[in-house]
PDB file of C-alpha atoms and ligand atoms in Angstrom:
ATOM      1  CA  MET I   1      23.861 -22.931  14.511  1.00 53.00           C
ATOM      2  CA  SER I   2      20.574 -20.790  13.799  1.00 69.00           C
ATOM      3  CA  GLU I   3      18.148 -20.369  16.597  1.00 77.00           C
ATOM      4  CA  LYS I   4      14.741 -21.984  16.482  1.00 88.00           C
ATOM      5  CA  PHE I   5      11.843 -19.512  16.856  1.00 95.00           C
ATOM      6  CA  VAL I   6       8.269 -20.730  17.936  1.00 96.00           C
ATOM      7  CA  MET I   7       5.567 -18.301  17.367  1.00 96.00           C
ATOM      8  CA  ASP I   8       3.689 -17.144  20.733  1.00 98.00           C
ATOM      9  CA  ASP I   9       0.810 -19.550  21.541  1.00 97.00           C
ATOM     10  CA  ASP I  10      -1.906 -16.762  20.928  1.00 97.00           C
ATOM     11  CA  TYR I  11      -0.234 -15.367  17.596  1.00 97.00           C
ATOM     12  CA  LEU I  12      -2.529 -15.652  14.573  1.00 98.00           C
ATOM     13  CA  PRO I  13      -0.740 -16.464  11.373  1.00 98.00           C
ATOM     14  CA  PHE I  14      -2.052 -14.674   8.230  1.00 98.00           C
ATOM     15  CA  HIS I  15      -4.790 -15.629   6.023  1.00 98.00           C
ATOM     16  CA  PRO I  16      -3.694 -18.751   3.953  1.00 97.00           C
ATOM     17  CA  ASN I  17      -5.723 -18.144   0.841  1.00 98.00           C
ATOM     18  CA  PRO I  18      -7.271 -14.686   0.625  1.00 98.00           C
ATOM     19  CA  LYS I  19     -10.206 -13.964  -1.715  1.00 98.00           C
ATOM     20  CA  LYS I  20      -9.459 -12.196  -4.955  1.00 98.00           C
ATOM     21  CA  PRO I  21     -10.695  -8.476  -4.399  1.00 98.00           C
ATOM     22  CA  ASP I  22     -13.729  -7.245  -6.477  1.00 98.00           C
ATOM     23  CA  PHE I  23     -11.815  -3.892  -6.742  1.00 98.00           C
ATOM     24  CA  VAL I  24      -9.264  -3.848  -9.201  1.00 98.00           C
ATOM     25  CA  PRO I  25      -6.368  -1.395  -8.280  1.00 98.00           C
ATOM     26  CA  PRO I  26      -5.363   1.245 -10.799  1.00 98.00           C
ATOM     27  CA  MET I  27      -1.848   0.637 -12.407  1.00 98.00           C
ATOM     28  CA  GLY I  28       1.041   1.196 -10.391  1.00 98.00           C
ATOM     29  CA  ALA I  29      -0.900   0.989  -7.170  1.00 99.00           C
ATOM     30  CA  VAL I  30       1.360   0.767  -3.924  1.00 99.00           C
ATOM     31  CA  ASP I  31       0.632  -1.286  -0.973  1.00 99.00           C
ATOM     32  CA  ALA I  32       2.491   1.637   1.218  1.00 99.00           C
ATOM     33  CA  HIS I  33       2.392  -0.583   4.861  1.00 98.00           C
ATOM     34  CA  CYS I  34       3.287  -4.095   4.996  1.00 98.00           C
ATOM     35  CA  HIS I  35       5.903  -6.382   6.771  1.00 98.00           C
ATOM     36  CA  VAL I  36       8.410  -9.096   6.460  1.00 98.00           C
ATOM     37  CA  PHE I  37       8.959 -11.101   9.359  1.00 98.00           C
ATOM     38  CA  GLY I  38      12.394 -13.660   9.104  1.00 95.00           C
ATOM     39  CA  PRO I  39      12.297 -16.265   8.304  1.00 97.00           C
ATOM     40  CA  GLY I  40      13.769 -16.602  11.843  1.00 97.00           C
ATOM     41  CA  ASP I  41      16.412 -18.989  10.931  1.00 95.00           C
ATOM     42  CA  ALA I  42      17.953 -16.386   8.418  1.00 96.00           C
ATOM     43  CA  PHE I  43      17.071 -13.308  10.038  1.00 97.00           C
ATOM     44  CA  PRO I  44      16.650 -13.812  13.804  1.00 97.00           C
ATOM     45  CA  TYR I  45      13.905 -11.920  15.873  1.00 98.00           C
ATOM     46  CA  ALA I  46      15.320  -9.533  18.217  1.00 97.00           C
ATOM     47  CA  PRO I  47      16.145 -10.564  21.790  1.00 97.00           C
ATOM     48  CA  GLU I  48      14.076  -7.278  22.949  1.00 97.00           C
ATOM     49  CA  ARG I  49      11.037  -8.220  20.943  1.00 97.00           C
ATOM     50  CA  LYS I  50       7.551  -8.273  22.514  1.00 98.00           C
ATOM     51  CA  TYR I  51       5.913 -10.997  20.314  1.00 98.00           C
ATOM     52  CA  THR I  52       6.977 -13.882  18.280  1.00 98.00           C
ATOM     53  CA  PRO I  53       5.521 -14.170  14.929  1.00 98.00           C
ATOM     54  CA  CYS I  54       5.061 -16.774  12.174  1.00 97.00           C
ATOM     55  CA  ASP I  55       7.508 -16.296   9.584  1.00 98.00           C
ATOM     56  CA  ALA I  56       6.232 -13.963   6.694  1.00 98.00           C
ATOM     57  CA  SER I  57       8.684 -14.001   3.766  1.00 98.00           C
ATOM     58  CA  LYS I  58       9.542 -11.405   1.300  1.00 98.00           C
ATOM     59  CA  ASP I  59       8.659 -14.070  -1.224  1.00 98.00           C
ATOM     60  CA  GLN I  60       5.071 -14.514   0.322  1.00 98.00           C
ATOM     61  CA  LEU I  61       4.587 -10.683   0.457  1.00 98.00           C
ATOM     62  CA  PHE I  62       5.723 -10.521  -3.369  1.00 98.00           C
ATOM     63  CA  ALA I  63       2.962 -13.068  -4.105  1.00 98.00           C
ATOM     64  CA  LEU I  64       0.408 -11.548  -2.384  1.00 98.00           C
ATOM     65  CA  ARG I  65       1.359  -8.120  -3.968  1.00 98.00           C
ATOM     66  CA  ASP I  66       0.858  -9.494  -7.353  1.00 98.00           C
ATOM     67  CA  TYR I  67      -2.248 -11.620  -6.362  1.00 98.00           C
ATOM     68  CA  LEU I  68      -4.080  -8.363  -5.030  1.00 98.00           C
ATOM     69  CA  GLY I  69      -3.016  -6.194  -8.314  1.00 98.00           C
ATOM     70  CA  PHE I  70      -0.565  -4.211  -6.569  1.00 99.00           C
ATOM     71  CA  GLU I  71       2.705  -3.341  -8.115  1.00 98.00           C
ATOM     72  CA  ARG I  72       4.887  -1.963  -5.450  1.00 98.00           C
ATOM     73  CA  ASN I  73       5.392  -2.167  -1.616  1.00 99.00           C
ATOM     74  CA  VAL I  74       6.678   0.154   1.305  1.00 99.00           C
ATOM     75  CA  ILE I  75       7.792  -2.366   3.810  1.00 99.00           C
ATOM     76  CA  VAL I  76       7.986  -1.381   7.312  1.00 98.00           C
ATOM     77  CA  GLN I  77      10.495  -2.701   9.667  1.00 98.00           C
ATOM     78  CA  ALA I  78       8.364  -4.441  12.622  1.00 97.00           C
ATOM     79  CA  SER I  79       9.089  -4.219  16.326  1.00 98.00           C
ATOM     80  CA  CYS I  80       9.809  -7.958  16.308  1.00 98.00           C
ATOM     81  CA  HIS I  81      13.106  -7.387  14.379  1.00 98.00           C
ATOM     82  CA  GLY I  82      14.070  -4.668  16.775  1.00 98.00           C
ATOM     83  CA  LYS I  83      16.581  -2.093  14.985  1.00 98.00           C
ATOM     84  CA  ASN I  84      18.294  -4.986  12.951  1.00 98.00           C
ATOM     85  CA  ASN I  85      17.144  -4.041   9.730  1.00 98.00           C
ATOM     86  CA  ASP I  86      18.565  -6.962   7.722  1.00 98.00           C
ATOM     87  CA  ALA I  87      15.481  -8.810   7.001  1.00 98.00           C
ATOM     88  CA  LEU I  88      13.958  -5.436   5.668  1.00 98.00           C
ATOM     89  CA  VAL I  89      17.238  -4.516   3.625  1.00 98.00           C
ATOM     90  CA  ASP I  90      17.092  -7.880   2.088  1.00 98.00           C
ATOM     91  CA  ALA I  91      13.460  -7.794   0.860  1.00 98.00           C
ATOM     92  CA  LEU I  92      14.170  -4.235  -0.684  1.00 98.00           C
ATOM     93  CA  ARG I  93      17.202  -5.572  -2.690  1.00 98.00           C
ATOM     94  CA  THR I  94      15.148  -8.362  -4.037  1.00 98.00           C
ATOM     95  CA  ALA I  95      12.650  -6.105  -4.962  1.00 98.00           C
ATOM     96  CA  GLY I  96      14.512  -3.782  -6.528  1.00 97.00           C
ATOM     97  CA  ASP I  97      12.723  -0.715  -7.820  1.00 98.00           C
ATOM     98  CA  LEU I  98       9.219  -2.304  -6.799  1.00 98.00           C
ATOM     99  CA  ALA I  99       9.666  -1.902  -3.065  1.00 98.00           C
ATOM    100  CA  ARG I 100      10.838   0.997  -0.654  1.00 99.00           C
ATOM    101  CA  GLY I 101      11.389   0.747   3.098  1.00 98.00           C
ATOM    102  CA  VAL I 102      10.871   2.256   6.426  1.00 99.00           C
ATOM    103  CA  ALA I 103      13.610   1.447   9.001  1.00 98.00           C
ATOM    104  CA  VAL I 104      13.889   1.703  12.771  1.00 98.00           C
ATOM    105  CA  VAL I 105      17.307   2.858  13.787  1.00 98.00           C
ATOM    106  CA  SER I 106      19.245   3.825  17.073  1.00 96.00           C
ATOM    107  CA  PRO I 107      20.841   6.705  17.633  1.00 96.00           C
ATOM    108  CA  ASP I 108      24.442   5.340  17.246  1.00 96.00           C
ATOM    109  CA  VAL I 109      23.524   4.238  13.637  1.00 97.00           C
ATOM    110  CA  THR I 110      26.478   5.221  11.432  1.00 97.00           C
ATOM    111  CA  ASP I 111      26.488   7.289   8.447  1.00 96.00           C
ATOM    112  CA  GLU I 112      27.644   4.312   6.339  1.00 97.00           C
ATOM    113  CA  GLU I 113      24.748   2.344   7.703  1.00 98.00           C
ATOM    114  CA  LEU I 114      22.192   4.927   6.981  1.00 98.00           C
ATOM    115  CA  LYS I 115      23.767   5.372   3.352  1.00 97.00           C
ATOM    116  CA  GLU I 116      23.815   1.497   2.900  1.00 98.00           C
ATOM    117  CA  MET I 117      19.925   1.386   3.798  1.00 98.00           C
ATOM    118  CA  ASP I 118      19.397   4.368   1.364  1.00 98.00           C
ATOM    119  CA  ASP I 119      20.860   2.574  -1.314  1.00 98.00           C
ATOM    120  CA  ALA I 120      18.647  -0.614  -0.746  1.00 98.00           C
ATOM    121  CA  GLY I 121      15.473   1.716  -0.856  1.00 98.00           C
ATOM    122  CA  VAL I 122      15.208   2.857   2.697  1.00 98.00           C
ATOM    123  CA  ARG I 123      13.277   6.293   2.613  1.00 98.00           C
ATOM    124  CA  ALA I 124      12.114   6.858   6.178  1.00 98.00           C
ATOM    125  CA  VAL I 125      12.514   5.976   9.925  1.00 98.00           C
ATOM    126  CA  ARG I 126       9.663   4.625  12.098  1.00 98.00           C
ATOM    127  CA  PHE I 127       9.211   5.990  15.980  1.00 98.00           C
ATOM    128  CA  ASN I 128       7.154   3.727  17.762  1.00 98.00           C
ATOM    129  CA  PHE I 129       5.286   4.872  20.752  1.00 97.00           C
ATOM    130  CA  VAL I 130       2.852   1.831  21.244  1.00 97.00           C
ATOM    131  CA  LYS I 131       4.043   0.567  24.609  1.00 94.00           C
ATOM    132  CA  ARG I 132       2.940  -3.113  23.946  1.00 95.00           C
ATOM    133  CA  LEU I 133       5.384  -2.954  21.081  1.00 97.00           C
ATOM    134  CA  VAL I 134       8.392  -1.321  22.358  1.00 96.00           C
ATOM    135  CA  ASP I 135      10.223   0.114  25.406  1.00 94.00           C
ATOM    136  CA  ALA I 136       9.979   3.950  25.369  1.00 94.00           C
ATOM    137  CA  THR I 137      12.417   6.101  23.712  1.00 95.00           C
ATOM    138  CA  PRO I 138      13.039   9.682  24.834  1.00 95.00           C
ATOM    139  CA  LYS I 139      11.663  12.184  22.420  1.00 96.00           C
ATOM    140  CA  ASP I 140      15.251  14.143  22.435  1.00 96.00           C
ATOM    141  CA  VAL I 141      16.714  10.777  21.097  1.00 97.00           C
ATOM    142  CA  PHE I 142      13.732  10.668  18.351  1.00 98.00           C
ATOM    143  CA  LEU I 143      14.497  14.265  17.359  1.00 97.00           C
ATOM    144  CA  GLY I 144      18.308  13.616  17.028  1.00 97.00           C
ATOM    145  CA  ILE I 145      17.494  11.179  14.518  1.00 98.00           C
ATOM    146  CA  ALA I 146      14.857  13.181  12.855  1.00 98.00           C
ATOM    147  CA  GLU I 147      17.639  15.755  12.081  1.00 97.00           C
ATOM    148  CA  ARG I 148      20.088  13.202  10.961  1.00 97.00           C
ATOM    149  CA  ILE I 149      17.978  11.837   8.320  1.00 97.00           C
ATOM    150  CA  GLN I 150      17.060  15.126   6.758  1.00 96.00           C
ATOM    151  CA  ARG I 151      20.405  14.962   4.841  1.00 96.00           C
ATOM    152  CA  LEU I 152      18.924  11.778   3.021  1.00 97.00           C
ATOM    153  CA  GLY I 153      15.982  13.346   2.272  1.00 97.00           C
ATOM    154  CA  TRP I 154      13.950  10.601   4.394  1.00 98.00           C
ATOM    155  CA  HIS I 155      10.744  11.099   6.196  1.00 98.00           C
ATOM    156  CA  ILE I 156       9.325  10.117   9.651  1.00 98.00           C
ATOM    157  CA  VAL I 157       6.586   7.495  10.072  1.00 98.00           C
ATOM    158  CA  VAL I 158       5.206   7.682  13.688  1.00 98.00           C
ATOM    159  CA  TYR I 159       2.981   4.895  15.305  1.00 98.00           C
ATOM    160  CA  PHE I 160       1.002   5.871  18.568  1.00 97.00           C
ATOM    161  CA  GLU I 161      -2.781   5.157  19.721  1.00 96.00           C
ATOM    162  CA  ALA I 162      -5.488   7.875  20.023  1.00 95.00           C
ATOM    163  CA  PRO I 163      -5.144   8.434  23.923  1.00 95.00           C
ATOM    164  CA  ASP I 164      -1.537   9.464  23.344  1.00 96.00           C
ATOM    165  CA  LEU I 165      -2.021  12.106  20.482  1.00 96.00           C
ATOM    166  CA  GLU I 166      -2.766  15.014  22.840  1.00 95.00           C
ATOM    167  CA  ASP I 167       0.407  14.484  24.647  1.00 96.00           C
ATOM    168  CA  LEU I 168       2.521  13.904  21.609  1.00 97.00           C
ATOM    169  CA  THR I 169       1.169  17.059  19.651  1.00 97.00           C
ATOM    170  CA  PRO I 170       3.546  19.483  20.617  1.00 97.00           C
ATOM    171  CA  PHE I 171       6.570  16.498  19.555  1.00 97.00           C
ATOM    172  CA  LEU I 172       5.020  15.990  16.450  1.00 98.00           C
ATOM    173  CA  LYS I 173       4.788  19.639  15.496  1.00 97.00           C
ATOM    174  CA  THR I 174       8.614  20.044  16.250  1.00 97.00           C
ATOM    175  CA  LEU I 175       9.417  17.086  13.866  1.00 98.00           C
ATOM    176  CA  PRO I 176      11.183  18.396  10.682  1.00 97.00           C
ATOM    177  CA  GLY I 177       9.968  17.327   7.177  1.00 97.00           C
ATOM    178  CA  ILE I 178       7.095  15.162   6.372  1.00 98.00           C
ATOM    179  CA  VAL I 179       5.565  13.042   9.096  1.00 98.00           C
ATOM    180  CA  VAL I 180       3.333  10.117   8.409  1.00 98.00           C
ATOM    181  CA  VAL I 181       1.120   8.713  10.935  1.00 98.00           C
ATOM    182  CA  ASP I 182       0.182   5.384  10.996  1.00 98.00           C
ATOM    183  CA  HIS I 183      -3.461   3.822  11.092  1.00 98.00           C
ATOM    184  CA  MET I 184      -5.261   7.063  11.253  1.00 98.00           C
ATOM    185  CA  GLY I 185      -3.771   7.459  14.822  1.00 98.00           C
ATOM    186  CA  ARG I 186      -5.628   4.454  15.781  1.00 98.00           C
ATOM    187  CA  PRO I 187      -8.908   6.084  16.627  1.00 98.00           C
ATOM    188  CA  ASP I 188     -11.729   4.255  19.102  1.00 98.00           C
ATOM    189  CA  VAL I 189     -14.017   3.704  16.165  1.00 98.00           C
ATOM    190  CA  THR I 190     -17.013   3.410  18.762  1.00 98.00           C
ATOM    191  CA  LYS I 191     -16.724   7.173  19.587  1.00 98.00           C
ATOM    192  CA  GLY I 192     -17.418   7.990  15.913  1.00 97.00           C
ATOM    193  CA  VAL I 193     -15.574  10.781  13.360  1.00 98.00           C
ATOM    194  CA  ASP I 194     -17.196  13.396  15.290  1.00 98.00           C
ATOM    195  CA  HIS I 195     -16.057  12.917  18.609  1.00 97.00           C
ATOM    196  CA  GLU I 196     -13.175  15.120  19.792  1.00 95.00           C
ATOM    197  CA  ASP I 197     -10.649  12.701  19.737  1.00 95.00           C
ATOM    198  CA  PHE I 198     -10.798  12.010  16.154  1.00 97.00           C
ATOM    199  CA  GLN I 199     -11.389  15.875  15.500  1.00 97.00           C
ATOM    200  CA  ARG I 200      -8.376  16.691  17.406  1.00 96.00           C
ATOM    201  CA  PHE I 201      -6.280  14.274  14.759  1.00 98.00           C
ATOM    202  CA  ILE I 202      -8.128  16.054  11.888  1.00 98.00           C
ATOM    203  CA  ALA I 203      -7.138  19.251  13.564  1.00 97.00           C
ATOM    204  CA  LEU I 204      -3.679  18.419  13.829  1.00 98.00           C
ATOM    205  CA  MET I 205      -3.515  17.675   9.777  1.00 98.00           C
ATOM    206  CA  ASP I 206      -5.354  20.628   9.137  1.00 98.00           C
ATOM    207  CA  GLU I 207      -2.571  22.860  11.014  1.00 97.00           C
ATOM    208  CA  SER I 208       0.400  20.999   9.990  1.00 98.00           C
ATOM    209  CA  GLU I 209       0.778  20.700   6.300  1.00 98.00           C
ATOM    210  CA  ASN I 210       3.634  18.103   6.524  1.00 98.00           C
ATOM    211  CA  ILE I 211       1.498  15.531   8.272  1.00 98.00           C
ATOM    212  CA  TRP I 212       0.173  12.796   6.187  1.00 99.00           C
ATOM    213  CA  THR I 213      -1.646   9.518   7.439  1.00 98.00           C
ATOM    214  CA  LYS I 214      -2.143   6.106   6.620  1.00 98.00           C
ATOM    215  CA  VAL I 215      -5.905   5.056   6.017  1.00 98.00           C
ATOM    216  CA  SER I 216      -5.048   1.609   6.752  1.00 98.00           C
ATOM    217  CA  CYS I 217      -5.849  -1.282   9.458  1.00 98.00           C
ATOM    218  CA  PRO I 218      -9.672  -1.226   9.527  1.00 98.00           C
ATOM    219  CA  GLU I 219      -9.211  -4.916  10.639  1.00 98.00           C
ATOM    220  CA  ARG I 220      -7.499  -3.575  13.978  1.00 98.00           C
ATOM    221  CA  LEU I 221      -9.981  -0.733  14.527  1.00 98.00           C
ATOM    222  CA  THR I 222     -13.254  -2.505  14.133  1.00 98.00           C
ATOM    223  CA  ILE I 223     -15.504  -3.707  16.740  1.00 98.00           C
ATOM    224  CA  SER I 224     -18.063  -5.276  14.262  1.00 98.00           C
ATOM    225  CA  GLY I 225     -15.512  -7.140  12.053  1.00 98.00           C
ATOM    226  CA  PRO I 226     -15.256  -7.509   8.247  1.00 98.00           C
ATOM    227  CA  PRO I 227     -16.453  -5.944   5.894  1.00 98.00           C
ATOM    228  CA  TYR I 228     -15.394  -3.262   8.475  1.00 98.00           C
ATOM    229  CA  ASP I 229     -18.548  -0.899   8.197  1.00 98.00           C
ATOM    230  CA  ASP I 230     -17.768   0.852  11.610  1.00 98.00           C
ATOM    231  CA  VAL I 231     -14.306   2.003  10.127  1.00 98.00           C
ATOM    232  CA  THR I 232     -15.240   2.981   6.697  1.00 98.00           C
ATOM    233  CA  ALA I 233     -16.242   6.738   7.578  1.00 98.00           C
ATOM    234  CA  PHE I 234     -12.866   7.541   9.279  1.00 98.00           C
ATOM    235  CA  GLY I 235     -10.894   6.684   6.311  1.00 98.00           C
ATOM    236  CA  LYS I 236     -13.317   8.189   3.985  1.00 98.00           C
ATOM    237  CA  THR I 237     -13.235  11.346   5.852  1.00 98.00           C
ATOM    238  CA  LEU I 238      -9.384  11.774   5.833  1.00 98.00           C
ATOM    239  CA  VAL I 239      -9.255  10.630   2.248  1.00 99.00           C
ATOM    240  CA  GLU I 240     -11.443  13.319   1.297  1.00 98.00           C
ATOM    241  CA  ARG I 241     -10.007  16.154   3.295  1.00 98.00           C
ATOM    242  CA  PHE I 242      -6.696  15.359   2.735  1.00 98.00           C
ATOM    243  CA  SER I 243      -6.494  13.522  -0.650  1.00 98.00           C
ATOM    244  CA  ASP I 244      -2.691  14.684  -1.366  1.00 98.00           C
ATOM    245  CA  ARG I 245      -1.640  13.420   2.196  1.00 98.00           C
ATOM    246  CA  VAL I 246      -2.925   9.881   2.614  1.00 99.00           C
ATOM    247  CA  LEU I 247      -1.541   6.540   1.848  1.00 99.00           C
ATOM    248  CA  TRP I 248      -3.054   2.703   2.059  1.00 99.00           C
ATOM    249  CA  GLY I 249      -1.532  -0.383   2.875  1.00 98.00           C
ATOM    250  CA  THR I 250      -2.635  -4.016   3.714  1.00 98.00           C
ATOM    251  CA  ASP I 251      -0.490  -4.234   6.915  1.00 98.00           C
ATOM    252  CA  TRP I 252       0.283  -7.863   5.923  1.00 98.00           C
ATOM    253  CA  PRO I 253       1.049 -10.335   7.872  1.00 98.00           C
ATOM    254  CA  HIS I 254      -0.892  -8.426  10.328  1.00 98.00           C
ATOM    255  CA  PRO I 255       0.953  -8.826  13.556  1.00 98.00           C
ATOM    256  CA  ASN I 256      -0.688  -9.253  16.968  1.00 97.00           C
ATOM    257  CA  MET I 257      -4.303  -9.633  15.567  1.00 97.00           C
ATOM    258  CA  LYS I 258      -6.479 -11.055  18.357  1.00 96.00           C
ATOM    259  CA  SER I 259     -10.107 -10.776  17.027  1.00 97.00           C
ATOM    260  CA  HIS I 260      -9.523 -12.645  13.448  1.00 97.00           C
ATOM    261  CA  VAL I 261      -7.422 -13.362  10.635  1.00 98.00           C
ATOM    262  CA  PRO I 262      -8.024 -10.749   8.147  1.00 98.00           C
ATOM    263  CA  ASP I 263      -8.626 -11.747   4.501  1.00 98.00           C
ATOM    264  CA  GLU I 264      -6.474  -9.063   2.238  1.00 98.00           C
ATOM    265  CA  GLY I 265      -9.033  -9.222  -0.637  1.00 98.00           C
ATOM    266  CA  VAL I 266     -11.734  -7.996   1.989  1.00 98.00           C
ATOM    267  CA  LEU I 267      -9.382  -5.236   2.863  1.00 98.00           C
ATOM    268  CA  VAL I 268      -8.496  -4.300  -0.777  1.00 99.00           C
ATOM    269  CA  ASP I 269     -12.239  -4.124  -1.268  1.00 98.00           C
ATOM    270  CA  VAL I 270     -12.520  -1.470   1.508  1.00 98.00           C
ATOM    271  CA  ILE I 271     -10.705   0.975  -0.736  1.00 99.00           C
ATOM    272  CA  PRO I 272     -13.582   2.011  -3.213  1.00 98.00           C
ATOM    273  CA  ARG I 273     -15.534   2.660   0.164  1.00 98.00           C
ATOM    274  CA  ILE I 274     -13.162   5.256   1.409  1.00 98.00           C
ATOM    275  CA  ALA I 275     -11.880   6.599  -1.927  1.00 99.00           C
ATOM    276  CA  VAL I 276     -15.148   6.634  -4.006  1.00 98.00           C
ATOM    277  CA  THR I 277     -14.061   8.224  -7.083  1.00 98.00           C
ATOM    278  CA  THR I 278     -11.025   7.079  -9.737  1.00 98.00           C
ATOM    279  CA  GLU I 279      -9.239  10.442  -8.821  1.00 98.00           C
ATOM    280  CA  LEU I 280      -9.358   9.788  -5.359  1.00 99.00           C
ATOM    281  CA  GLN I 281      -8.076   5.987  -5.665  1.00 99.00           C
ATOM    282  CA  THR I 282      -5.274   7.292  -7.913  1.00 98.00           C
ATOM    283  CA  LYS I 283      -4.091   9.652  -5.268  1.00 99.00           C
ATOM    284  CA  LEU I 284      -4.409   7.178  -2.471  1.00 99.00           C
ATOM    285  CA  LEU I 285      -2.675   4.044  -4.395  1.00 99.00           C
ATOM    286  CA  VAL I 286      -0.409   5.763  -6.965  1.00 99.00           C
ATOM    287  CA  ASP I 287       0.009   9.329  -6.826  1.00 98.00           C
ATOM    288  CA  ASN I 288       0.748  10.162  -3.244  1.00 98.00           C
ATOM    289  CA  PRO I 289       2.986   7.135  -2.367  1.00 99.00           C
ATOM    290  CA  MET I 290       4.766   7.535  -5.604  1.00 98.00           C
ATOM    291  CA  LYS I 291       5.553  11.218  -4.479  1.00 98.00           C
ATOM    292  CA  LEU I 292       6.868  10.355  -1.170  1.00 98.00           C
ATOM    293  CA  TYR I 293       8.802   6.921  -1.920  1.00 98.00           C
ATOM    294  CA  TRP I 294       9.972   6.882  -5.480  1.00 98.00           C
ATOM    295  CA  SER I 295      10.749  10.640  -6.417  1.00 95.00           C
TER     296      SER I 295
HETATM  297  C1  0GY O   1       1.503  -2.699  12.679  1.00 51.34           C
HETATM  298  C2  0GY O   1       0.836  -2.695  13.666  1.00 51.34           C
HETATM  299  C3  0GY O   1       1.270  -3.549  14.858  1.00 51.34           C
HETATM  300  C4  0GY O   1       2.727  -4.103  15.128  1.00 51.34           C
HETATM  301  C5  0GY O   1       3.996  -3.339  14.506  1.00 51.34           C
HETATM  302  O1  0GY O   1       6.157  -2.877  14.374  1.00 51.34           O
HETATM  303  C6  0GY O   1       5.077  -3.816  15.099  1.00 51.34           C
HETATM  304  O2  0GY O   1       5.502  -4.692  15.447  1.00 51.34           O
HETATM  305  O3  0GY O   1       3.660  -2.558  13.706  1.00 51.34           O
HETATM  306  C7  0GY O   1       0.475  -3.917  16.102  1.00 51.34           C
HETATM  307  O4  0GY O   1       0.722  -4.412  16.757  1.00 51.34           O
HETATM  308  O5  0GY O   1      -0.148  -2.926  16.197  1.00 51.34           O
HETATM  309  O6  0GY O   1       1.252  -1.738  11.920  1.00 51.34           O
HETATM  310  O7  0GY O   1       2.174  -3.771  11.902  1.00 51.34           O
END
């Protein structure tokens, strides 16, 4: 019998009817950071998870993609599914060429399992350092996984919060291949772009041409709330300085939001404020993700 999952009391389900964005994404645009959750009765949540979300199915994700004017998704394995990537792989198989995936694997994953995920469209692994989401993994374990996935031509996605950047920098610099940092390294936006914390992140990207970032998640970083005026300068700075190494994503269905339920139409309307020319928008939404995930 399948297990029944009840979402956490303080869990905020995703927006039921987002607005139609004013910004029309360029043809072939990619939402390069989103998730699928369950459904729990088909793809049970992991016993070691730190939160129980509401279900957020592949069909709901693909409907949102079409509604917002996007063509493709990069689906990221979320911590509530632990290292069982079945829901992700199922979504990738349904989407065919319209989606690619980022998996979370343990060091004892077999070559056959990696090959199977590669066939389904997985192109990266995620290393999560956010303590509220996962128990810590030793860095040498991550390094071992990083070496193994090179053969497949996969890259690495890392998730950490700004206070951890200084400690993590030597490790990030030893990682082989392309490394994508989630959500701009999660800066404290009250400090401003000129603060040494964000400047440290910019310096890391300046020094390491293999480091990319997702200019995503204003909804997580904001203090002032929608339309996220206090976050715009961070994304804009990165898009203009590293135009060939930036990606954008909705982060649907927005796990663990506490302050508000984001409207994805409002999130899409942030794009022309951080990528202010057609050329920058095309790089951010089409050229860069296509190069990393589809070539
Ligand atoms: C995100 C952010 C979060 C959650 C996860 O894997 C996850 O559970 O990534 C978060 O809570 O900040 O990128 O979805």
